[in-house]
Amino acid sequence: MKKAKIFKRSLACLSAAATILSSSMVTNVNAAVITEGKPNNYDNFAEALQLALCFYDANKCGDEVADDGYYSWRGNCHVKDAEIPLQPMNPMPELYGEAKNDGSQNGKEQEKKEDEQPKGEGDGDGGLSAAKGLYEGVNMSSKFIEANRKYLDPDGDGKLDLTGGWHDAGDHVKFGLPGSFSASTVGWGYYEFRDAYKEMGLDKHVEDEMRWINDYFMKATFLDDDGNAIAYCYQVGEGNNDHNYWCAPELQVDDTVVASSSCAVKRPAYFATAEMPAPDQCAGAAASLAINYLNFKDTDATYAAKNLKYARALYELAVATHEESWTPGSTPSSLVLGYDGGFYHSSYDYDELSWAAVWLYYAAVAEDETQKDAAYDKYIKAIIDVDESTTNDKGAHPYTGYMKRIITDTGNCWQNIWVHCWDTVWGGVFAKLAPVTNTARDWYIFRYNLEFWSGCNAEVDASEWGYEPVRGHKYFGMDDYLWNTPMTCDQIPDLPNSDTSSDFIAKSPKGWAVVSGYGSARYNTAAGLCACVYAKTTGDDTFLPWAKAQMEYILGKNPMGYAYEVGYGNNFASQPHHRSSHCSGKQSMEDPTVQVHTLWGALVGGPDLKDFHNDVTKDYIYNEVTDDYNAGFCGDLAGLYHFYGAKGKELEKENHINPDFDMSANAIGYDQVDKDGNPLPVGIYAAGGKNQEQDSSVQLKVVIYNRTINPPKFESDLRARYYFNISELTEAGYDVDYIVPRIDYDQEKSYSNGKNEAKFTGPFKYDDDGNYYIDIQWKNCDFYGSRVFQFALTTKMDEEKCVYPHWDSTNDYSYADLVSFADDNEAAAITDKITLYADGELIWGVEPDGTKPDGEKKENTSTEPSVTKKAVYGDTNCDGTVELADAILIMQTLASPNKYTVTEQGRLNGDVDSSTVGLTSNDAMFIQEFLLKKRANLAPSVK
């Protein structure tokens, strides 16, 4: 692994947000964070769950994100979702039918061609996305809108407010199926293992998440006067447009620029209606709302009742709009499904309808136990209903309920390899159906899937897997017997093993189960959740050791040596495919090289069948992070804590949450550095360069950077000052009028095609010592990234003497840190001697008289600070030892003085650079050199 270089001199003087990398822990573009000699705790399911919930805070959307109390680096975004025009799209999308490949995960595999960097201009600028014909408005006809306007637009402003919800992944579309799947599955895990959440103190957090998303589902559902759902918005945004822009969601704002182009995209809204049916989408949201009713009915009955009201209305809309092509005894096809733009195309809607029905049954029984039979007839029979007629000479009966999509009649069998995922929720359906129906059929399907995931054939060597797999399948009987036989779970252990069934999922050399190389971990954790639910429901812990071993693998007990949960422990994947955490100012997945924020708890895609993983932001196959990845993960962790980590359990001592966890702070390894390992500031700062230096002129470059990160935001009024001195001119009898400024290049003017430009004025007198400055103003220029301005300062000819007066630019105040850009047009050195102002206030740099952004004067005295103790040089945090933490504290204090503080004694201890008074990044560098044995001692020479 490549080690970061010691600071270069051009950056060493900065009070910037940079952090020193140690010799034992280094991050680079091709590796996870690895801390030598400090393996992870592979069994702290509590802390892993604490982190996993944070992913949903990172993916929140809307106008209340900034006030939700979680991530400081997430702000309000897509506020224009509150103003979606209630007008028909042009062109209107077509109705979607059933996917051709039953059960295959055909969404995200088609999603991105992001091996190429995103390109394109913003909407309306004639760029790539504009050429694709952007949709705007809603997928409703004028006739439908007018017939239902009183419900859709009660205030009559012609707009819909659809703010809220979750972004799907690292992108910013609010996709329907993965969103409702994630909400229902996180809610399911809380429903099953509420005790675990409460014991860990994580119940409030998960309830906050569940309120956020389910409130959005209700907001997006429009009811008529009778409480019937007439429309449900299941998608906001368009994947083919959104995916062209690699920028944080806060930056997808109209009339702004990130790097060289806008990230703004139009965000159409897709609705399920009787006119444009999407029963899969309605049923998915109904399931989540029904589960939310169960989770809140005992603590907030009014809120829970509202959830159930909307759940029932959405389910009825799903049932009413379900269309199929079917002949009894054959496999049916769904004729209409929700739109997704090719990213999450549903295979069919039968599973979502079943998922909603089974939870509505549980909700109905919880609401009124006396209605149990009626609820069974309404919801459970809708799944398992059988026709009395026969389909063959053995007397098989055709299924007429939703189950007929996977099992045509009682003489056939079926199994599910996809366990429980956004497109195939049968795993969850049968987990909750079996205890209700108590038939051999449903217990068989529930159990067989877990045997399939956790087991292997007898001849397979599993000695390195970390668990003892099951070696066969229980034999429940012949198909026609199986489907009709009553059975309770306590009878299962006594069943014999099958002599013929030997299907098991593929395993890696270390026992990692892989059904798909794209996001393998999402399926394993969903299977782990099912294993925990099986153990809770049946009392049979057969599959728990497998689920535990798979989770230990995820948490770092694997050949790669790091966790696939971002931020977990000392070793973890650190470069998830996520725009917000990456926070690029260049619309590039490769810049910055180290992600700006820790996406705590995000479950990355995971390894392949060779136990290999590639921790690179661009590699979405291995490093995608999505709502649905974390959904089963949360429930799996809660279940494992319940069985292994809770009080009195075998791993109790290994399980604890971090009581002082600050989710807005970064984990180790997130030092902002450039590609060479040099420190890189964040915020708004300046850099400069020089070229074509002569006795009477110099060509200069000023680069202003907007890398605000908490959260990222645009700046519309910035000024930069470059200071120079004319003492040579005045000594020769000339004044400032002999300095002639010249504009050579204005990047803002170039990027805006002349619509906007930097205002270049001056020179202006600064003091009586010959110091002047020129002023560069970027007005009404909302940008994120950087802006370059090149100019020259030259002397004009003395016409009487026919000479150009001599002027020495090298002794100018702002010249000191500059590097030449003669051979590298992009070269520039970050410097605090070019000052920046926003709305008239100094925000970066130090003026020649020592004025700093806080209004204080830079300390120029040679008197040492007054302290009560003798200095222990290098011990900045005053803990008695000199270590890397002392250097890091210096840089943190310089970067965020409001967040980090150093005591008076610590400032004396840390001030080891004799060339300056006070803490600077040089002090941090000297401490690191001392630790690397490149410096004999830290005692400064007399100042």
mmCIF file of C-alpha atoms in Angstrom, residues 44 46-47 50-51 200 202 600 656-662:
data_model
loop_
_atom_site.group_PDB
_atom_site.id
_atom_site.type_symbol
_atom_site.label_atom_id
_atom_site.label_comp_id
_atom_site.label_asym_id
_atom_site.label_seq_id
_atom_site.Cartn_x
_atom_site.Cartn_y
_atom_site.Cartn_z
ATOM 1 C CA ASN A 44 -20.176 -6.390 17.835
ATOM 2 C CA ALA A 46 -24.772 -3.659 18.352
ATOM 3 C CA GLU A 47 -22.304 -1.131 16.998
ATOM 4 C CA GLN A 50 -25.903 1.571 15.289
ATOM 5 C CA LEU A 51 -23.922 2.505 12.195
ATOM 6 C CA MET A 200 -29.317 -1.275 22.536
ATOM 7 C CA LEU A 202 -31.567 2.259 19.049
ATOM 8 C CA TRP A 600 -21.276 5.343 8.360
ATOM 9 C CA HIS A 656 -22.000 -2.475 22.820
ATOM 10 C CA ILE A 657 -22.868 0.684 20.997
ATOM 11 C CA ASN A 658 -20.589 3.703 20.919
ATOM 12 C CA PRO A 659 -22.121 6.030 23.539
ATOM 13 C CA ASP A 660 -20.192 9.067 22.269
ATOM 14 C CA PHE A 661 -20.786 8.430 18.587
ATOM 15 C CA ASP A 662 -20.821 11.572 16.440
#
